[in-house]
mmCIF file of C-alpha atoms in Angstrom:
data_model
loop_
_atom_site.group_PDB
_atom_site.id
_atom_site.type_symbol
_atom_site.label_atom_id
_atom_site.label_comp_id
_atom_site.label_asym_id
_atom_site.label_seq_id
_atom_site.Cartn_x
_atom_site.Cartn_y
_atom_site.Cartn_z
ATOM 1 C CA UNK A 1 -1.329 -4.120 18.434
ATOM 2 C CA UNK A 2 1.332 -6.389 19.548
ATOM 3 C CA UNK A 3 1.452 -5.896 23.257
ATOM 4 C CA UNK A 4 -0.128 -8.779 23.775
ATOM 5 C CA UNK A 5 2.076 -10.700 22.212
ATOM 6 C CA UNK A 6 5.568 -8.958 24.408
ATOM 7 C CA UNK A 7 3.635 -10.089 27.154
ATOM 8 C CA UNK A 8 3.200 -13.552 26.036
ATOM 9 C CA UNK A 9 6.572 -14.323 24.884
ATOM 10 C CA UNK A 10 9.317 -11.411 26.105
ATOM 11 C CA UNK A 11 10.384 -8.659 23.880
ATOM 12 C CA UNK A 12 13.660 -10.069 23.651
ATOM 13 C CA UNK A 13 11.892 -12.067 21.380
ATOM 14 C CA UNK A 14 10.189 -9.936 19.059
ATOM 15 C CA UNK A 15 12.356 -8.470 16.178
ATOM 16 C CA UNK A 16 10.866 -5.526 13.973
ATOM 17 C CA UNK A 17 11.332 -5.464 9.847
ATOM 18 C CA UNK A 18 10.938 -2.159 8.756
ATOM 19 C CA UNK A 19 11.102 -1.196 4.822
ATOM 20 C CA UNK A 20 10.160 1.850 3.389
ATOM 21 C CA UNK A 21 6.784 1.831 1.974
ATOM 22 C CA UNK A 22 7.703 3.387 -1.445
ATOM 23 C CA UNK A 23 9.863 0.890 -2.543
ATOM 24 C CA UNK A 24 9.842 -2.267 -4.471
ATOM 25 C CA UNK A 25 7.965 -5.471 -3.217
ATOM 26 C CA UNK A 26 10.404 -7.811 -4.454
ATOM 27 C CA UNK A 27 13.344 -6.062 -2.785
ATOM 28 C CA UNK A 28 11.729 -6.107 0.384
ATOM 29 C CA UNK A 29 10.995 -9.680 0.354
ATOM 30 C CA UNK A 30 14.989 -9.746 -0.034
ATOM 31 C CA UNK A 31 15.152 -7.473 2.330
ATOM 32 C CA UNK A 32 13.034 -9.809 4.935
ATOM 33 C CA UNK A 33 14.643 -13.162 4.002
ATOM 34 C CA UNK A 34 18.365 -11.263 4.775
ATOM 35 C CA UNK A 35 16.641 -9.976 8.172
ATOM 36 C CA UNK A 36 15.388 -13.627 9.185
ATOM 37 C CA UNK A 37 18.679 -15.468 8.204
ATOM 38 C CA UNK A 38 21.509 -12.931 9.349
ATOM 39 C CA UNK A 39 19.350 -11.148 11.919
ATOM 40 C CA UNK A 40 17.262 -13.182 13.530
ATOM 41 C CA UNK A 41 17.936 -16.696 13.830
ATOM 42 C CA UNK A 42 21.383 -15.885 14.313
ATOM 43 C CA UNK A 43 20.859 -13.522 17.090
ATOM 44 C CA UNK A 44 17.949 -16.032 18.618
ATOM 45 C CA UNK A 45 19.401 -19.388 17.538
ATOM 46 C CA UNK A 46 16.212 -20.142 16.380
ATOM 47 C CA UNK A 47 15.316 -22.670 13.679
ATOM 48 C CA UNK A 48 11.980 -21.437 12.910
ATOM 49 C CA UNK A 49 10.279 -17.550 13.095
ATOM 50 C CA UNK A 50 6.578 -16.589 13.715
ATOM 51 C CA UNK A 51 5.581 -13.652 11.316
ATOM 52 C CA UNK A 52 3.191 -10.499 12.687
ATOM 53 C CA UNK A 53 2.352 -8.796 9.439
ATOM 54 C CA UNK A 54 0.287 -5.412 9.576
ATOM 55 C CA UNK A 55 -1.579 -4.351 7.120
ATOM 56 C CA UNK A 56 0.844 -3.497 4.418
ATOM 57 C CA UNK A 57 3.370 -5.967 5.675
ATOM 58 C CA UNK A 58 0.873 -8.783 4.770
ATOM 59 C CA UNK A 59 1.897 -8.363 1.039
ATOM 60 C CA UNK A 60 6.079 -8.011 2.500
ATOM 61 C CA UNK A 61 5.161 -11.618 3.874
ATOM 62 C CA UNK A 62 3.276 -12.776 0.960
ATOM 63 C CA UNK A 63 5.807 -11.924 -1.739
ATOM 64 C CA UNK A 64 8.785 -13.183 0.940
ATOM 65 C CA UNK A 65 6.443 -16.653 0.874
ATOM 66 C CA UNK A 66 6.299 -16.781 -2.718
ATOM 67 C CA UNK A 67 9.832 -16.061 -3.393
ATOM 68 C CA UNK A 68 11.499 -17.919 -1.021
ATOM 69 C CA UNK A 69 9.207 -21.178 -0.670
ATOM 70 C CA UNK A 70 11.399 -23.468 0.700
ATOM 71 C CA UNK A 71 13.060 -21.685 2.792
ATOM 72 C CA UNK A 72 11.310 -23.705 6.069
ATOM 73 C CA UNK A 73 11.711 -20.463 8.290
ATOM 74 C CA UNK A 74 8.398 -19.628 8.803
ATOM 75 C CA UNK A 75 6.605 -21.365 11.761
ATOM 76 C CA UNK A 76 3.434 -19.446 11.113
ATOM 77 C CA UNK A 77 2.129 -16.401 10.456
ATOM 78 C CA UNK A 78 -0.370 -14.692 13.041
ATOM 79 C CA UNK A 79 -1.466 -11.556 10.400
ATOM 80 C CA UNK A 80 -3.266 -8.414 11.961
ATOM 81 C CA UNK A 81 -5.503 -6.719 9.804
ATOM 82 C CA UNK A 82 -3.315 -7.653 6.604
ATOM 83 C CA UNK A 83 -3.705 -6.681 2.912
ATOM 84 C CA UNK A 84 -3.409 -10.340 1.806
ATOM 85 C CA UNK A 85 -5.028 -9.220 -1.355
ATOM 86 C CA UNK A 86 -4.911 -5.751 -1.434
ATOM 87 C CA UNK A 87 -6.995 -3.449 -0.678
ATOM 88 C CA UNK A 88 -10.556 -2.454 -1.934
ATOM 89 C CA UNK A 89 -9.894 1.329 -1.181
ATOM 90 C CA UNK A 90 -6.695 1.492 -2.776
ATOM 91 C CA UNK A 91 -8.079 -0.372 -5.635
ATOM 92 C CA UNK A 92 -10.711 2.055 -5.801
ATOM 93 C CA UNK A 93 -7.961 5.131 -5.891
ATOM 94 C CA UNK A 94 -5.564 3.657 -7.937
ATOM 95 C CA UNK A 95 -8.524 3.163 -10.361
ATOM 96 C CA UNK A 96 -10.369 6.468 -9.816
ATOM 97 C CA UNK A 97 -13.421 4.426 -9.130
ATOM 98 C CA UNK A 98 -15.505 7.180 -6.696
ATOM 99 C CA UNK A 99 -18.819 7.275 -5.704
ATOM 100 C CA UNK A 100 -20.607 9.516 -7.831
ATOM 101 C CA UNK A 101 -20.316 11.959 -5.004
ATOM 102 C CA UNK A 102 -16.660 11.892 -5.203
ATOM 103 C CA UNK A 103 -16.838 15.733 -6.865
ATOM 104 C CA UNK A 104 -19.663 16.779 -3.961
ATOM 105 C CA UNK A 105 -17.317 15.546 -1.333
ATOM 106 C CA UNK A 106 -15.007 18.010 -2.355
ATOM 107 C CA UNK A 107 -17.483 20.860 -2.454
ATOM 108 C CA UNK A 108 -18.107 20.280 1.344
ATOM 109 C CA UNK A 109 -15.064 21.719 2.698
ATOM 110 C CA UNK A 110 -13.090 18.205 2.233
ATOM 111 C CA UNK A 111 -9.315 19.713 1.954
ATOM 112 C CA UNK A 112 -10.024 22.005 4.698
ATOM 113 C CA UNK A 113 -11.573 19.013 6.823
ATOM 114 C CA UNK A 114 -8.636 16.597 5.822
ATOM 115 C CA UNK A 115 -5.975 18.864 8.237
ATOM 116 C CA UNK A 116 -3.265 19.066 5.275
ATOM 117 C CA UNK A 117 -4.042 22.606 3.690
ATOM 118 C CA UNK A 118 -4.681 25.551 5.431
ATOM 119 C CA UNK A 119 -8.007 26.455 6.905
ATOM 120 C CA UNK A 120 -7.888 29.340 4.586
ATOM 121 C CA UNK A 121 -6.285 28.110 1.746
ATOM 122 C CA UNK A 122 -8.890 25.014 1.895
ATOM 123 C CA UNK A 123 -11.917 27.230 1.740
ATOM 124 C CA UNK A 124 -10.716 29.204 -1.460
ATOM 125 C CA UNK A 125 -9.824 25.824 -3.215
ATOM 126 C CA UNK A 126 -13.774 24.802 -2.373
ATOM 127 C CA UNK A 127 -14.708 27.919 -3.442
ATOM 128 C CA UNK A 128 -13.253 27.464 -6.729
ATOM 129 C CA UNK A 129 -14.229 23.882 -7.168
ATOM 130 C CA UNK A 130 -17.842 25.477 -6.888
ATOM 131 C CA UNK A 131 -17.504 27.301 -9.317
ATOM 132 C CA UNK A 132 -16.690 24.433 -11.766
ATOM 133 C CA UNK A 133 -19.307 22.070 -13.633
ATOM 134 C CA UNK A 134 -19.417 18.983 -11.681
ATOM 135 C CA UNK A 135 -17.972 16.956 -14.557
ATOM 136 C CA UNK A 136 -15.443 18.978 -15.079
ATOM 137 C CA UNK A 137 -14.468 18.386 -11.206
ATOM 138 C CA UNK A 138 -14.703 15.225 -12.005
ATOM 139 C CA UNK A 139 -12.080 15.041 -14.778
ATOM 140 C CA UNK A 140 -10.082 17.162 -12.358
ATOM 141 C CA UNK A 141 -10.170 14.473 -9.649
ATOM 142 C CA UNK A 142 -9.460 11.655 -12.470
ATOM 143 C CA UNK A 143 -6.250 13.480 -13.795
ATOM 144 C CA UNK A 144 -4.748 14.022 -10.391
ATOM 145 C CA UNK A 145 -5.238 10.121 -9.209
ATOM 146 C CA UNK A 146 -4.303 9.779 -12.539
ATOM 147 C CA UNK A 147 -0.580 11.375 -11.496
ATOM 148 C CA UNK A 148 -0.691 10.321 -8.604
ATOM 149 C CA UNK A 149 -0.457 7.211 -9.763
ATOM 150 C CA UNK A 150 2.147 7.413 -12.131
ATOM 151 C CA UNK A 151 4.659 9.011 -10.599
ATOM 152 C CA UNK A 152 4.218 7.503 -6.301
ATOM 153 C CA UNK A 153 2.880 4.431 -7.207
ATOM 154 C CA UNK A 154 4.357 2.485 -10.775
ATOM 155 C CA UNK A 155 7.698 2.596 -9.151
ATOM 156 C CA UNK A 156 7.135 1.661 -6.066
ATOM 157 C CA UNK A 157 5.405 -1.570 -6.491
ATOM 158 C CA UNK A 158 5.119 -2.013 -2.839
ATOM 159 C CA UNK A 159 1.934 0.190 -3.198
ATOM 160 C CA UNK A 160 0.747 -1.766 -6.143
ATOM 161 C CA UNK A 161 0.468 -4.800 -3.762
ATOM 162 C CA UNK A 162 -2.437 -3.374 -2.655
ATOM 163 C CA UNK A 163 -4.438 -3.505 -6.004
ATOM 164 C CA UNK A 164 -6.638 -6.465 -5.514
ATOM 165 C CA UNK A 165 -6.346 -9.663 -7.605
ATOM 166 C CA UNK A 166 -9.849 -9.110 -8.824
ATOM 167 C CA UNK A 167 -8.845 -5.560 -9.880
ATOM 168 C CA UNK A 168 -5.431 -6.448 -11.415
ATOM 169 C CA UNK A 169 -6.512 -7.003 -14.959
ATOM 170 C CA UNK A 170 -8.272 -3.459 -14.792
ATOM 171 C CA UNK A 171 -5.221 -1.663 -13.563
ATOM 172 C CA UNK A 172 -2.421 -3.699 -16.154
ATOM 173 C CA UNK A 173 -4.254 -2.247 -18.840
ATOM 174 C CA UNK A 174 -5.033 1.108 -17.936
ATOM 175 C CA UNK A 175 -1.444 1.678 -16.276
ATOM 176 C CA UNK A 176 1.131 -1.082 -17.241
ATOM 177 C CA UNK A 177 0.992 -1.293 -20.623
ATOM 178 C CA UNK A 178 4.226 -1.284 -22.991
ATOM 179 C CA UNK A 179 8.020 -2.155 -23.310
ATOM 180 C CA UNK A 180 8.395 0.364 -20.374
ATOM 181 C CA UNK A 181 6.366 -1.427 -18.103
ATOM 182 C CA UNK A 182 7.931 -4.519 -18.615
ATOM 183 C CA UNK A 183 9.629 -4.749 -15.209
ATOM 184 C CA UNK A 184 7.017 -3.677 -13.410
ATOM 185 C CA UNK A 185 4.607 -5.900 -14.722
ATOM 186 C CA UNK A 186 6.677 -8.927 -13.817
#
């Protein structure tokens, strides 16, 4: 997506900030202010830097903006397809909030379709989730977004960037609830 811009301006220009995606937002805004100031501007001489976020990175810039408002580094921000407030589909996992189809998606040879589980492997799983009461599939589903959740995505609040502002409210109180939670909450 950013060919155009190597074109425009030289690559010798464009610098790259990479952060692993589980991680924690507010140590990656850290992590982008230290790249800008020692990397950078020092290498470019530079007063100023324009920011390219993608998708995830949008919420890397937008917690680097927050934290570090003063900073005057930022020229402007040119954002490509970014999760400025989350995202609606990972708002709708994070909160198990399917279609009522969700279960009959998985009776239609979903896992096998997906590419991650064995052709053969994937048709016994959708024979067995047949053989279940739809609700009970159901339940299924909700427990394992249910893990998912807390064990990828509660420490790694990089993901919970995505959770919509509109959504937040829902997922504090199902999810971040308690002395234990404290951190991530803030």
């Amino acid at each position: 997506p950013c060919d155009f811009l190597l074109e425009e301006i030289g690559e010798e220009n464009v610098y790259c900030y990479n952060y692993p995606v589980f991680s924690n937002a507010d140590k990656n805004a850290v992590g982008l202010n230290d790249f800008i100031e020692n990397v950078v501007l020092k290498q470019t001489g530079a007063s100023k830097v324009i920011l390219v976020p993608m998708s995830m990175g949008a919420s890397v810039v937008n917690n680097y903006l927050n934290q570090y408002p003063d900073a005057g580094r930022v020229q402007k921000v040119i954002s490509i397809v970014g999760a400025w407030d989350g995202s609606d589909v990972f708002g709708d996992l994070m909160l198990a909030d399917f279609d009522d189809n969700a279960p009959a998606m998985v009776y239609t040879n979903l896992l096998g379709e997906l590419g991650f589980v064995d052709p053969y492997v994937g048709s016994i799983i959708n024979i067995a989730a047949r053989i279940l009461p739809k609700q009970e599939l159901r339940n299924i589903l909700d427990d394992i977004v249910d893990s998912l959740v807390r064990t990828l995505f509660l420490d790694n609040t990089s993901f919970l960037a995505l959770c919509p502002s509109s959504r937040y409210d829902e997922f504090a109180e199902k999810y971040l609830q308690g002395d234990e939670m404290a951190g991530v909450r803030a």
